[in-house]
XYZ file of C-alpha atoms in Angstrom:
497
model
C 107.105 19.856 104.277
C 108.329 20.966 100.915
C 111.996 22.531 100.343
C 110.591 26.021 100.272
C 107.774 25.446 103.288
C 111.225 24.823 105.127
C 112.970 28.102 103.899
C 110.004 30.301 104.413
C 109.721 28.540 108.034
C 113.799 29.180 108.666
C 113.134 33.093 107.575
C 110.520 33.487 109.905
C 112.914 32.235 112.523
C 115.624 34.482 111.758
C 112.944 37.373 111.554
C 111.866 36.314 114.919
C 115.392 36.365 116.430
C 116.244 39.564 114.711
C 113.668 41.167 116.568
C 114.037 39.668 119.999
C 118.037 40.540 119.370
C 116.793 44.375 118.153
C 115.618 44.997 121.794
C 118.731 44.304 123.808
C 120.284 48.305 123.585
C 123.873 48.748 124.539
C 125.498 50.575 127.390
C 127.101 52.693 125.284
C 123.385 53.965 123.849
C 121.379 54.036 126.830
C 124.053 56.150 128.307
C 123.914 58.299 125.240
C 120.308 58.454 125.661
C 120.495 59.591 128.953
C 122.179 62.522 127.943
C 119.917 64.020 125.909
C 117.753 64.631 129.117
C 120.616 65.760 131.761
C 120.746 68.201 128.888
C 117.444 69.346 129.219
C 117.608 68.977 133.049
C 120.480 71.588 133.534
C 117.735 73.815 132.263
C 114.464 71.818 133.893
C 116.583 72.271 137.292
C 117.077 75.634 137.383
C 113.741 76.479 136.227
C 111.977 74.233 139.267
C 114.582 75.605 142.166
C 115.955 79.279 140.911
C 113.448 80.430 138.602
C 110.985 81.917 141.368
C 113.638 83.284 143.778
C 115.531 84.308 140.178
C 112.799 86.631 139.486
C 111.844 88.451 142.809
C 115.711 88.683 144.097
C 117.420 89.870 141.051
C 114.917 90.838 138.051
C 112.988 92.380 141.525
C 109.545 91.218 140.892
C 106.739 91.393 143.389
C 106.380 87.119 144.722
C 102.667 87.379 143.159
C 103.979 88.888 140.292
C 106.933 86.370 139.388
C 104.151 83.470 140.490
C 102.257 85.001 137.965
C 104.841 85.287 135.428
C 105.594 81.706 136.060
C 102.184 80.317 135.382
C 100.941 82.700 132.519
C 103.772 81.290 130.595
C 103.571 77.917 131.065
C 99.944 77.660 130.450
C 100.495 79.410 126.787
C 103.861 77.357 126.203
C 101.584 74.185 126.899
C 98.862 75.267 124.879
C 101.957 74.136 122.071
C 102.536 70.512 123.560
C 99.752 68.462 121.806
C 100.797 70.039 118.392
C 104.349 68.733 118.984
C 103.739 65.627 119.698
C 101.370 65.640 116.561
C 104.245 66.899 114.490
C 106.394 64.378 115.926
C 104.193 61.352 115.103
C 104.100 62.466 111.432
C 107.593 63.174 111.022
C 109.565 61.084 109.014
C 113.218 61.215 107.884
C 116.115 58.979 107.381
C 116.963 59.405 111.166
C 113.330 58.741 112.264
C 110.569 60.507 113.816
C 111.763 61.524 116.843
C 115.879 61.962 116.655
C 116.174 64.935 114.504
C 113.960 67.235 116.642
C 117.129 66.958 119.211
C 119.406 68.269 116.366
C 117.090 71.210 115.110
C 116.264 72.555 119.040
C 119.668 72.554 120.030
C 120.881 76.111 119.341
C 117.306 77.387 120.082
C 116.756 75.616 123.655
C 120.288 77.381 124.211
C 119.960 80.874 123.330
C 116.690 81.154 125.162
C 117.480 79.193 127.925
C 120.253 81.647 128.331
C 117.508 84.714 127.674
C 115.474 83.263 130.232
C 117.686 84.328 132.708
C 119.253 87.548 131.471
C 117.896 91.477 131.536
C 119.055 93.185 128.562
C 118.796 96.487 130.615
C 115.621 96.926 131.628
C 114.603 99.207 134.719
C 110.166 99.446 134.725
C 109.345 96.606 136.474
C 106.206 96.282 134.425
C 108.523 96.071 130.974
C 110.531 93.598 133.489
C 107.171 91.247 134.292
C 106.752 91.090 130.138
C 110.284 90.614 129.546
C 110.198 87.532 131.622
C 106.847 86.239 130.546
C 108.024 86.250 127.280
C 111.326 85.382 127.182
C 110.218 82.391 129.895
C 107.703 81.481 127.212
C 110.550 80.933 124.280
C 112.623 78.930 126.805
C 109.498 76.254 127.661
C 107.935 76.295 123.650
C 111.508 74.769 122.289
C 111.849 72.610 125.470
C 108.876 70.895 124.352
C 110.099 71.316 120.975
C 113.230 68.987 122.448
C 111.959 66.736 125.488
C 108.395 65.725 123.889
C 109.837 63.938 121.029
C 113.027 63.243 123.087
C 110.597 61.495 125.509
C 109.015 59.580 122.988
C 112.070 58.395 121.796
C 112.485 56.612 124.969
C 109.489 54.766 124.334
C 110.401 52.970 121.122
C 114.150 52.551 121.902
C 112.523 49.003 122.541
C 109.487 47.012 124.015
C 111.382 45.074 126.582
C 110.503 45.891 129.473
C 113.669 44.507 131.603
C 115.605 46.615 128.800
C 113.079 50.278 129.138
C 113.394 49.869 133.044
C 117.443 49.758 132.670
C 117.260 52.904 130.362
C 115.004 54.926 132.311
C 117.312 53.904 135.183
C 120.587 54.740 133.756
C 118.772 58.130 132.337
C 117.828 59.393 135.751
C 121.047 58.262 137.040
C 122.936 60.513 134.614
C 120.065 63.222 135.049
C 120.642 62.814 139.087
C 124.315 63.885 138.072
C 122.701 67.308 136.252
C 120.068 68.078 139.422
C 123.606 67.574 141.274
C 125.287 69.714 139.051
C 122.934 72.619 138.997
C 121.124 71.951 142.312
C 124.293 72.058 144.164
C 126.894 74.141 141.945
C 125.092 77.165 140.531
C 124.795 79.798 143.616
C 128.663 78.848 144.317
C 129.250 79.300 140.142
C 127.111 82.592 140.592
C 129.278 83.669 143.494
C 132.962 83.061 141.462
C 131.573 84.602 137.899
C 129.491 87.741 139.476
C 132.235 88.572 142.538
C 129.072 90.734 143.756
C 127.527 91.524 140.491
C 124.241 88.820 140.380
C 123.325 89.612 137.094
C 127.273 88.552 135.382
C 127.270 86.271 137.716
C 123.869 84.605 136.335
C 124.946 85.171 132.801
C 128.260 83.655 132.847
C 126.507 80.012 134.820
C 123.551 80.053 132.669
C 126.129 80.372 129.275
C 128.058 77.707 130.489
C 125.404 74.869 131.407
C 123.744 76.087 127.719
C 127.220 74.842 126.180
C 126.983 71.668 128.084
C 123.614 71.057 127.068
C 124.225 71.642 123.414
C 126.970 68.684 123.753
C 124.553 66.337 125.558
C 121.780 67.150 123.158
C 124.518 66.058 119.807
C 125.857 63.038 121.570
C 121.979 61.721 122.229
C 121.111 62.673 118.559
C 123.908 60.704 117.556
C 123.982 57.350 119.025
C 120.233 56.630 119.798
C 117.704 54.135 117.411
C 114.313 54.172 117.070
C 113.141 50.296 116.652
C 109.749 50.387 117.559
C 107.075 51.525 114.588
C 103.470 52.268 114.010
C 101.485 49.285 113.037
C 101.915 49.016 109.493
C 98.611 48.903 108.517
C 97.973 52.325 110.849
C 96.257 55.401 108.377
C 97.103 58.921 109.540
C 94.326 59.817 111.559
C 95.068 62.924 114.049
C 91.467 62.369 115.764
C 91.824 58.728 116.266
C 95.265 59.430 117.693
C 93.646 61.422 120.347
C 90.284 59.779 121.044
C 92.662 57.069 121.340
C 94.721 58.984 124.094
C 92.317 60.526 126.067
C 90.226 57.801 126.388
C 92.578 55.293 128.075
C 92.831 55.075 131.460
C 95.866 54.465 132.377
C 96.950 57.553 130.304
C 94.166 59.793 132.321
C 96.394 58.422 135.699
C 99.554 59.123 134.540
C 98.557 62.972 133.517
C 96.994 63.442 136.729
C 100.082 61.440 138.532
C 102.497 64.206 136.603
C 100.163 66.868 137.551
C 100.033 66.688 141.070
C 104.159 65.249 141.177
C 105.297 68.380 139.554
C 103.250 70.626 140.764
C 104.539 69.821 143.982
C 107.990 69.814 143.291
C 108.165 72.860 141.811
C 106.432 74.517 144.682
C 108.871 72.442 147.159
C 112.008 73.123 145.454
C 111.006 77.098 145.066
C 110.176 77.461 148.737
C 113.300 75.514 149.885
C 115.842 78.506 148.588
C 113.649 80.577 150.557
C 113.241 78.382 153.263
C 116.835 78.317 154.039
C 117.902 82.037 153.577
C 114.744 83.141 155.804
C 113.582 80.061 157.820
C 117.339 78.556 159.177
C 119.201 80.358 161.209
C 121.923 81.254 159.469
C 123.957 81.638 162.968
C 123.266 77.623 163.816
C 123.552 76.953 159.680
C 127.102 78.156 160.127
C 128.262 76.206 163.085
C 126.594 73.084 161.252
C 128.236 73.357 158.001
C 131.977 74.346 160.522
C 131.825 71.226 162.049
C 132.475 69.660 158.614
C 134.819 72.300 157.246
C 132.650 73.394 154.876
C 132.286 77.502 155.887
C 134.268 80.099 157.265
C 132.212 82.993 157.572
C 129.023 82.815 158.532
C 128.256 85.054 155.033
C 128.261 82.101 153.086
C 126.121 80.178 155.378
C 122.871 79.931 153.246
C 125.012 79.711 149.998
C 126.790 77.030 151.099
C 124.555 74.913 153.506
C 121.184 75.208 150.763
C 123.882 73.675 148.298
C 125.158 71.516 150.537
C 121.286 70.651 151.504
C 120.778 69.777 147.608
C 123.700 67.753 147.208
C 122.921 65.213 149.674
C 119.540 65.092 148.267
C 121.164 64.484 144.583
C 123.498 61.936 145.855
C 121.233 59.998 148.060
C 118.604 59.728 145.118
C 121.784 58.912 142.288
C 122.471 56.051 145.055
C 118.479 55.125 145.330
C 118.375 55.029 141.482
C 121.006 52.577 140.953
C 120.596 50.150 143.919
C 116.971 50.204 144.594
C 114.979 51.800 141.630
C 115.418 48.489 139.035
C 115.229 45.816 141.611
C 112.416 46.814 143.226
C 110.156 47.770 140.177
C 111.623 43.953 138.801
C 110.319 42.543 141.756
C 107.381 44.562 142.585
C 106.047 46.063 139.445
C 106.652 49.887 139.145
C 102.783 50.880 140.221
C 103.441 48.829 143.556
C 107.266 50.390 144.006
C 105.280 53.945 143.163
C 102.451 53.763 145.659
C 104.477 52.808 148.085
C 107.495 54.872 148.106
C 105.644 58.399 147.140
C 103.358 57.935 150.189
C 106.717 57.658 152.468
C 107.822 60.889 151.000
C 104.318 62.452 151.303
C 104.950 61.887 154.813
C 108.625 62.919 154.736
C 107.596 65.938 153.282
C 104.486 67.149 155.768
C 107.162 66.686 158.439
C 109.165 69.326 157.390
C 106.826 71.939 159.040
C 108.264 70.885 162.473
C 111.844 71.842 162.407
C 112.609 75.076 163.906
C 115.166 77.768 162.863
C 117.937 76.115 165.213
C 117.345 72.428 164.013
C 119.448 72.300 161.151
C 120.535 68.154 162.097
C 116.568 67.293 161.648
C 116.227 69.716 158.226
C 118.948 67.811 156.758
C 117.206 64.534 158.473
C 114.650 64.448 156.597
C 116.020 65.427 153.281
C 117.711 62.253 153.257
C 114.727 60.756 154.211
C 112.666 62.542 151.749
C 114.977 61.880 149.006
C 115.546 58.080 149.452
C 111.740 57.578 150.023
C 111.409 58.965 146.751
C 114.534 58.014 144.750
C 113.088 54.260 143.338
C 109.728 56.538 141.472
C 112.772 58.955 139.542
C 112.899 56.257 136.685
C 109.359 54.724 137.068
C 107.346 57.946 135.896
C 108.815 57.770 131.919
C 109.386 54.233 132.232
C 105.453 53.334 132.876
C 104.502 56.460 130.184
C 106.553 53.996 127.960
C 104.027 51.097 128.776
C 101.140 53.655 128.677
C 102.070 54.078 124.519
C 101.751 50.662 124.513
C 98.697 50.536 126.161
C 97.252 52.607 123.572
C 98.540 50.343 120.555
C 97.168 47.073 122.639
C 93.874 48.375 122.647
C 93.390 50.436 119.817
C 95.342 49.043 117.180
C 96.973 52.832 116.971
C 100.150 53.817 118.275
C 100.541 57.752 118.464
C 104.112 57.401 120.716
C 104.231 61.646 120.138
C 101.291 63.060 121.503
C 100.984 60.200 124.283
C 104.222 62.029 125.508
C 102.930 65.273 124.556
C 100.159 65.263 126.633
C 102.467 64.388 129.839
C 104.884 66.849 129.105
C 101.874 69.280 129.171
C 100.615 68.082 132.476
C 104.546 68.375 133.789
C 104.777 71.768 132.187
C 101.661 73.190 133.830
C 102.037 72.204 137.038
C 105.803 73.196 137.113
C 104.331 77.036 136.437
C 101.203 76.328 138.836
C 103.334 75.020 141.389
C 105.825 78.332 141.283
C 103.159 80.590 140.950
C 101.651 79.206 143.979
C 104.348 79.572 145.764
C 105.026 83.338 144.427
C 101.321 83.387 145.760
C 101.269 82.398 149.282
C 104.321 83.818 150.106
C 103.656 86.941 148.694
C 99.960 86.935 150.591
C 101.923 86.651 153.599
C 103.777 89.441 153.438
C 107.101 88.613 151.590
C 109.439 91.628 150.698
C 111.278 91.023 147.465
C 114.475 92.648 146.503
C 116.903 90.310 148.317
C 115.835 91.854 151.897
C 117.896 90.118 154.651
C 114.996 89.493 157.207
C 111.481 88.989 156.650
C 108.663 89.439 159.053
C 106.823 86.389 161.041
C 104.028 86.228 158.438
C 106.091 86.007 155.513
C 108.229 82.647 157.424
C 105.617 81.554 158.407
C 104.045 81.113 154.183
C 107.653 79.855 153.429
C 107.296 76.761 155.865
C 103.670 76.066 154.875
C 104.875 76.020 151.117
C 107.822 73.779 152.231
C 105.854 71.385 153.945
C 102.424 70.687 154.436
C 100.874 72.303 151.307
C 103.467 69.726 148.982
C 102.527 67.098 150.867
C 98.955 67.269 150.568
C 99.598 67.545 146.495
C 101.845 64.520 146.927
C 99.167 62.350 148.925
C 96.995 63.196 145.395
C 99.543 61.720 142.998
C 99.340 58.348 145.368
C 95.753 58.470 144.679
C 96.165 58.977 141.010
C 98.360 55.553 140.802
C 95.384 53.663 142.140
C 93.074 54.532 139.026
C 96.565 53.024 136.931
C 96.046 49.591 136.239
C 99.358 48.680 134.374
C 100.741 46.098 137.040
C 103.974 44.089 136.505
C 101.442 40.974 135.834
C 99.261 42.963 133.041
C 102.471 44.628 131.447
C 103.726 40.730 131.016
C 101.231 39.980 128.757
C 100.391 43.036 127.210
C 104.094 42.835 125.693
C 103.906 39.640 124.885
C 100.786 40.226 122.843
C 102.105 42.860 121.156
C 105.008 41.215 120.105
C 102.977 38.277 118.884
C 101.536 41.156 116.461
C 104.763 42.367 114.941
C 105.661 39.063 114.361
C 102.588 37.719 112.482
C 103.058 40.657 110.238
C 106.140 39.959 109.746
C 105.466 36.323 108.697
C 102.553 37.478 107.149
C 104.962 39.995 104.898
C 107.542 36.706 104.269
C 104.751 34.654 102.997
């Protein structure tokens, strides 16, 4: 071997090692990461629980109406996602492709997000429904503006797969903190800012988790790396890029896995704030919540115990997360862990048709249930869109890490308005009064508990189904990766040489 054989072989090496060593992220960065979607979720949050019950009990829409509302706009807001993920594949600046979008939608996602949720004064509740659809409309275009290229950021962070399961992990640990946060703070929050007035009191929570937001969204912007990069051989080719997409299989599950998942939890989360001001009553919610200190007048009953009710969701799921999520998807493989734990809270959730109004110890039962049944999927879902990106590049040769997001954010987006406008829907077809009435009749209960129960489940038990048609197991992923870093490698050696 001659003298410069050797060197050539000792770059390679280094090259080699460089690149393993470029995949190990720091604590300090996947928390930073993670930020960037607690951020989005103090918004995502509010729009899955508040949004519907937002719009019929203090904007005063018709349920049908605000279900309406809810869907129109995210179908047109959607219409945007491909095109941003598009955009995000071809840009290119000196802090990547994906990072800057967090810095340019940061004052946008805030002022809207904030507009989402305000009325500037208007009375006709027909000027109201447009008001909303529009300003709704605003708030979902610049959160895909934000959380499709902040998603795909995720996926070239790195190609470990050890390291992408700890960042999703320690993401949706820090996002369990936001769903916490806005889940369980904001009718208290609304209560101390309004002091009777809803629409301050709205105003003055919204404005403050927009400020918090706008700090998450700066940190993530500022300490994450992008380290993973088209092949570099890979011509700009927007067709191929979705041919490419469509076409793969595992992509097709994953869109109709996010589909069904969100349309079900928006419709679940929705009916629940109904559920407990109309379905509980409040008289055996109020000597629940007493025997714990927690009330002392049976006013704040529903206030109190449907926070309560979230919290203990949030924390059981931040506990799932950390102790069971990245174990069991290390052991198991994350389709396996998925399959598995969402048909437990398929059944967790069908069950919650049986309580009646006096059985608030089984209500809260099964939420824990519920929530640790499906606490291990919380980091799985990005975590396996991550591998599905790399799916694409294994078989095609292509890697379009934007609109592979894009196209899942669309799917989430769409059935988050499909699954509150369904709601609006059957509620409203049985007979719900809006206008923050204190009673409603049999009928309109009686939609409330089918919305909270068996009508989620049933869109639950089709997301297990999707995860069958996904044929990324732990065993496939393995080698997949390791292929794929045999790639980079040889070009890299090939580059040397």
């Amino acid at each position: 071997m001659t003298f410069q054989n050797a060197c050539l072989g000792e770059i390679a090496y280094l090259c080699n090692m460089k690149q393993d060593i470029a995949q190990q992220v720091s604590l300090r960065e996947k928390i930073g990461y993670s930020l960037g979607d607690a951020g989005a979720n103090l918004a995502f949050q509010m729009m899955m629980i508040f949004q519907l019950k937002f719009y019929t009990d203090v904007f005063g829409l018709e349920g049908a109406v605000a279900g309406s509302v809810l869907l129109i706009a995210c179908i047109v807001a959607a219409i945007v996602d491909p095109t941003v993920g598009i955009l995000a594949d071809r840009t290119k600046t000196r802090w990547g492709k994906f990072r800057p979008w967090l810095l340019w939608t940061a004052v946008p996602f805030c002022v809207f997000y904030i507009l989402a949720f305000y009325n500037p004064g208007i009375h006709d509740q027909a000027q109201v429904a447009v008001y909303a659809t529009v300003s709704y409309v605003l708030l979902l275009v610049v959160y895909s503006f934000n959380n499709i290229p902040y998603s795909s950021l995720g996926g070239v962070i790195t190609s470990d797969i050890r390291e992408r399961t700890s960042i999703t992990t320690i993401r949706f640990v820090v996002v369990t903190i936001a769903q916490f946060v806005v889940q369980g703070m904001t009718l208290p929050l609304v209560d101390h800012f309004g002091q009777g007035d809803l629409q301050q009191g709205w105003l003055f929570t919204i404005s403050l988790f927009a400020v918090i937001a706008f700090v998450c969204f700066m940190i993530t912007f500022s300490v994450s790396r992008e380290r993973i990069q088209p092949p570099p051989s890979q011509e700009v080719n927007i067709m191929e890029d979705i041919k490419g997409t469509i076409s793969d299989v595992p992509w097709t599950a994953m869109f109709l896995l996010t589909f069904s998942l969100f349309i079900t939890l928006a419709m679940w989360g929705s009916a629940m704030s109904f559920y407990f001001k109309y379905n509980v009553d409040q008289k055996s919610l109020y000597d629940f919540l007493r025997m714990f200190g927690l009330v002392d007048d049976i006013s704040e009953a529903y206030s109190v115990g449907f926070s309560v009710f979230n919290m203990m969701g949030a924390v059981v799921q931040f506990l799932g997360v950390i102790f069971l999520s990245r174990y069991l998807a290390n052991k198991h493989g994350k389709r396996k862990v998925f399959i598995v734990c969402l048909s437990l809270c398929t059944f967790f959730t069908a069950l919650f048709y049986i309580p009646s109004p006096t059985d608030v110890g089984l209500l809260f039962t099964l939420n824990f249930l519920k929530s640790l049944a499906y606490a291990p999927t919380i980091p799985l879902l990005w975590a396996m869109i991550g591998d599905v990106a790399d799916h694409i590049e294994y078989e095609n040769y292509r890697r379009a890490t934007g609109f592979c997001f894009s196209g899942i954010v669309m799917a989430l987006k769409v059935g988050l308005g499909l699954g509150g406008a369904v709601a609006g829907i059957i509620i409203s077809a049985f007979g719900y009064q809006s206008g923050n009435v204190q009673v409603q009749n049999e009928s309109a209960t009686e939609g409330i508990r089918l919305v909270s129960s068996l009508v989620p489940a049933v869109l639950f038990g089709v997301g297990v189904m999707a995860l069958y048609f996904y044929p990324i197991t732990k065993e496939f992923n393995e080698r997949m990766q390791a292929e794929l870093a045999a790639r980079r490698r040889a070009f890299q050696n090939s580059e040397i040489k």
